[in-house]
Amino acid sequence: MCLAVPGKIVRIEGEYAIVDYGGLRKRASLMVLPDAKVGDIVMVHAGFAIAKVDEKEAERTSEALSMLKKALGNEQEV
């Protein structure tokens, strides 16, 4: 199963963005979204920012991932 996780770009370093996932910050490639900017909410899959989304879509996705985590018994990292 492939999942993309929403996060907010807080900094750009060359071809990479530092993305905040509710307090956890990780680097993501902007190869697919070279026009992304600080403040954008992006979907990240396998270390690549693959799409921009609005806050509503990001919230719906986060809720769905939380439900999936509960269904898996909170044992799996989602």
Short mmCIF file of N, CA and C in Angstrom, two decimals:
data_model
loop_
_atom_site.label_atom_id
_atom_site.label_comp_id
_atom_site.label_asym_id
_atom_site.label_seq_id
_atom_site.Cartn_x
_atom_site.Cartn_y
_atom_site.Cartn_z
N MET A 1 0.84 -1.17 0.00
CA MET A 1 0.00 0.00 0.00
C MET A 1 0.89 1.24 0.00
N CYS A 2 0.54 2.21 -0.80
CA CYS A 2 1.28 3.47 -0.87
C CYS A 2 0.45 4.57 -0.22
N LEU A 3 1.09 5.34 0.63
CA LEU A 3 0.41 6.44 1.30
C LEU A 3 1.19 7.73 1.12
N ALA A 4 0.49 8.82 1.01
CA ALA A 4 1.11 10.14 1.03
C ALA A 4 0.60 10.85 2.28
N VAL A 5 1.48 11.58 2.92
CA VAL A 5 1.16 12.23 4.19
C VAL A 5 1.22 13.75 4.00
N PRO A 6 0.23 14.48 4.53
CA PRO A 6 0.25 15.93 4.39
C PRO A 6 1.18 16.59 5.40
N GLY A 7 1.83 17.64 4.95
CA GLY A 7 2.70 18.43 5.82
C GLY A 7 2.85 19.83 5.27
N LYS A 8 3.32 20.74 6.11
CA LYS A 8 3.46 22.15 5.72
C LYS A 8 4.93 22.49 5.52
N ILE A 9 5.24 23.11 4.40
CA ILE A 9 6.62 23.51 4.13
C ILE A 9 6.97 24.69 5.03
N VAL A 10 8.04 24.51 5.82
CA VAL A 10 8.47 25.58 6.73
C VAL A 10 9.78 26.23 6.27
N ARG A 11 10.51 25.54 5.40
CA ARG A 11 11.77 26.09 4.90
C ARG A 11 12.13 25.40 3.60
N ILE A 12 12.80 26.11 2.72
CA ILE A 12 13.28 25.51 1.48
C ILE A 12 14.80 25.63 1.45
N GLU A 13 15.44 24.50 1.14
CA GLU A 13 16.90 24.43 1.06
C GLU A 13 17.26 23.86 -0.30
N GLY A 14 17.44 24.73 -1.28
CA GLY A 14 17.76 24.27 -2.63
C GLY A 14 16.61 23.50 -3.24
N GLU A 15 16.86 22.22 -3.57
CA GLU A 15 15.83 21.37 -4.19
C GLU A 15 15.01 20.60 -3.15
N TYR A 16 15.19 20.94 -1.88
CA TYR A 16 14.49 20.24 -0.80
C TYR A 16 13.68 21.20 0.05
N ALA A 17 12.64 20.67 0.66
CA ALA A 17 11.84 21.43 1.61
C ALA A 17 11.93 20.76 2.97
N ILE A 18 11.89 21.56 4.01
CA ILE A 18 11.72 21.02 5.35
C ILE A 18 10.22 21.09 5.60
N VAL A 19 9.62 19.92 5.83
CA VAL A 19 8.17 19.80 5.96
C VAL A 19 7.82 19.45 7.39
N ASP A 20 6.86 20.18 7.95
CA ASP A 20 6.40 19.94 9.31
C ASP A 20 5.15 19.07 9.28
N TYR A 21 5.23 17.94 9.99
CA TYR A 21 4.11 17.00 10.10
C TYR A 21 3.61 17.06 11.54
N GLY A 22 3.02 18.15 11.94
CA GLY A 22 2.49 18.27 13.30
C GLY A 22 3.56 18.21 14.37
N GLY A 23 4.70 18.84 14.12
CA GLY A 23 5.78 18.87 15.10
C GLY A 23 7.01 18.08 14.69
N LEU A 24 6.84 17.09 13.87
CA LEU A 24 7.96 16.31 13.34
C LEU A 24 8.36 16.94 12.01
N ARG A 25 9.64 17.29 11.89
CA ARG A 25 10.10 17.92 10.65
C ARG A 25 11.06 17.00 9.92
N LYS A 26 10.81 16.87 8.62
CA LYS A 26 11.65 16.03 7.77
C LYS A 26 11.87 16.72 6.43
N ARG A 27 12.90 16.27 5.75
CA ARG A 27 13.25 16.82 4.44
C ARG A 27 12.50 16.06 3.35
N ALA A 28 12.02 16.79 2.34
CA ALA A 28 11.34 16.18 1.20
C ALA A 28 11.85 16.83 -0.08
N SER A 29 12.02 16.02 -1.10
CA SER A 29 12.47 16.53 -2.40
C SER A 29 11.36 17.34 -3.06
N LEU A 30 11.75 18.41 -3.73
CA LEU A 30 10.81 19.23 -4.49
C LEU A 30 10.94 18.98 -5.99
N MET A 31 11.56 17.87 -6.36
CA MET A 31 11.77 17.56 -7.78
C MET A 31 10.45 17.57 -8.55
N VAL A 32 9.39 17.05 -7.94
CA VAL A 32 8.09 16.97 -8.61
C VAL A 32 7.32 18.29 -8.52
N LEU A 33 7.58 19.08 -7.49
CA LEU A 33 6.88 20.36 -7.26
C LEU A 33 7.89 21.51 -7.14
N PRO A 34 8.60 21.83 -8.20
CA PRO A 34 9.63 22.86 -8.09
C PRO A 34 9.09 24.26 -7.77
N ASP A 35 7.78 24.49 -7.97
CA ASP A 35 7.19 25.80 -7.68
C ASP A 35 6.65 25.92 -6.26
N ALA A 36 6.83 24.88 -5.44
CA ALA A 36 6.34 24.91 -4.06
C ALA A 36 7.08 25.99 -3.28
N LYS A 37 6.37 26.56 -2.28
CA LYS A 37 6.98 27.63 -1.49
C LYS A 37 6.64 27.45 -0.02
N VAL A 38 7.35 28.19 0.83
CA VAL A 38 7.11 28.15 2.27
C VAL A 38 5.64 28.48 2.53
N GLY A 39 5.02 27.68 3.38
CA GLY A 39 3.61 27.87 3.72
C GLY A 39 2.69 26.93 2.97
N ASP A 40 3.15 26.37 1.85
CA ASP A 40 2.33 25.42 1.10
C ASP A 40 2.14 24.14 1.90
N ILE A 41 0.96 23.54 1.76
CA ILE A 41 0.70 22.23 2.34
C ILE A 41 0.84 21.23 1.20
N VAL A 42 1.69 20.24 1.42
CA VAL A 42 1.99 19.28 0.36
C VAL A 42 1.76 17.86 0.85
N MET A 43 1.50 16.98 -0.11
CA MET A 43 1.42 15.55 0.17
C MET A 43 2.79 14.98 -0.13
N VAL A 44 3.34 14.20 0.81
CA VAL A 44 4.68 13.64 0.65
C VAL A 44 4.58 12.13 0.63
N HIS A 45 5.22 11.54 -0.38
CA HIS A 45 5.28 10.09 -0.53
C HIS A 45 6.72 9.71 -0.84
N ALA A 46 7.27 8.78 -0.07
CA ALA A 46 8.62 8.25 -0.29
C ALA A 46 9.66 9.36 -0.39
N GLY A 47 9.49 10.40 0.42
CA GLY A 47 10.47 11.48 0.45
C GLY A 47 10.31 12.54 -0.62
N PHE A 48 9.23 12.47 -1.41
CA PHE A 48 8.98 13.43 -2.47
C PHE A 48 7.67 14.17 -2.21
N ALA A 49 7.69 15.49 -2.28
CA ALA A 49 6.46 16.27 -2.27
C ALA A 49 5.82 16.07 -3.63
N ILE A 50 4.62 15.47 -3.66
CA ILE A 50 4.03 15.09 -4.95
C ILE A 50 2.81 15.92 -5.35
N ALA A 51 2.22 16.66 -4.40
CA ALA A 51 1.03 17.46 -4.74
C ALA A 51 0.82 18.52 -3.67
N LYS A 52 0.28 19.67 -4.10
CA LYS A 52 -0.15 20.70 -3.16
C LYS A 52 -1.62 20.44 -2.85
N VAL A 53 -2.00 20.66 -1.59
CA VAL A 53 -3.40 20.50 -1.18
C VAL A 53 -3.78 21.68 -0.30
N ASP A 54 -5.10 21.87 -0.13
CA ASP A 54 -5.55 22.92 0.78
C ASP A 54 -5.66 22.34 2.19
N GLU A 55 -5.91 23.21 3.16
CA GLU A 55 -5.97 22.77 4.56
C GLU A 55 -7.07 21.75 4.80
N LYS A 56 -8.20 21.93 4.13
CA LYS A 56 -9.33 21.01 4.31
C LYS A 56 -8.96 19.60 3.86
N GLU A 57 -8.33 19.50 2.69
CA GLU A 57 -7.91 18.19 2.17
C GLU A 57 -6.84 17.57 3.08
N ALA A 58 -5.92 18.38 3.57
CA ALA A 58 -4.88 17.88 4.48
C ALA A 58 -5.50 17.34 5.76
N GLU A 59 -6.50 18.04 6.28
CA GLU A 59 -7.18 17.60 7.50
C GLU A 59 -7.92 16.29 7.28
N ARG A 60 -8.62 16.18 6.15
CA ARG A 60 -9.34 14.93 5.84
C ARG A 60 -8.36 13.76 5.73
N THR A 61 -7.24 13.99 5.09
CA THR A 61 -6.24 12.93 4.93
C THR A 61 -5.66 12.53 6.29
N SER A 62 -5.35 13.51 7.13
CA SER A 62 -4.82 13.22 8.46
C SER A 62 -5.81 12.42 9.29
N GLU A 63 -7.08 12.77 9.20
CA GLU A 63 -8.12 12.02 9.92
C GLU A 63 -8.21 10.59 9.42
N ALA A 64 -8.13 10.40 8.11
CA ALA A 64 -8.18 9.05 7.54
C ALA A 64 -6.97 8.23 7.99
N LEU A 65 -5.80 8.85 8.04
CA LEU A 65 -4.60 8.13 8.50
C LEU A 65 -4.71 7.77 9.98
N SER A 66 -5.31 8.64 10.78
CA SER A 66 -5.53 8.34 12.20
C SER A 66 -6.47 7.16 12.37
N MET A 67 -7.53 7.12 11.56
CA MET A 67 -8.48 6.00 11.62
C MET A 67 -7.78 4.70 11.20
N LEU A 68 -6.93 4.76 10.19
CA LEU A 68 -6.19 3.58 9.75
C LEU A 68 -5.27 3.09 10.85
N LYS A 69 -4.59 4.02 11.51
CA LYS A 69 -3.68 3.65 12.60
C LYS A 69 -4.45 2.96 13.72
N LYS A 70 -5.62 3.48 14.07
CA LYS A 70 -6.45 2.85 15.11
C LYS A 70 -6.89 1.46 14.68
N ALA A 71 -7.27 1.32 13.41
CA ALA A 71 -7.71 0.01 12.90
C ALA A 71 -6.58 -1.01 12.93
N LEU A 72 -5.35 -0.53 12.80
CA LEU A 72 -4.19 -1.42 12.83
C LEU A 72 -3.71 -1.68 14.26
N GLY A 73 -4.40 -1.10 15.22
CA GLY A 73 -4.06 -1.33 16.61
C GLY A 73 -2.92 -0.46 17.12
N ASN A 74 -2.69 0.68 16.48
CA ASN A 74 -1.65 1.62 16.89
C ASN A 74 -0.25 1.03 16.89
N GLU A 75 -0.08 -0.15 16.31
CA GLU A 75 1.23 -0.79 16.31
C GLU A 75 2.05 -0.43 15.09
N GLN A 76 1.41 0.00 14.04
CA GLN A 76 2.11 0.30 12.80
C GLN A 76 2.31 1.80 12.67
N GLU A 77 3.45 2.18 12.12
CA GLU A 77 3.70 3.59 11.82
C GLU A 77 2.99 3.91 10.52
N VAL A 78 2.13 4.91 10.53
CA VAL A 78 1.39 5.31 9.33
C VAL A 78 1.86 6.68 8.90
#
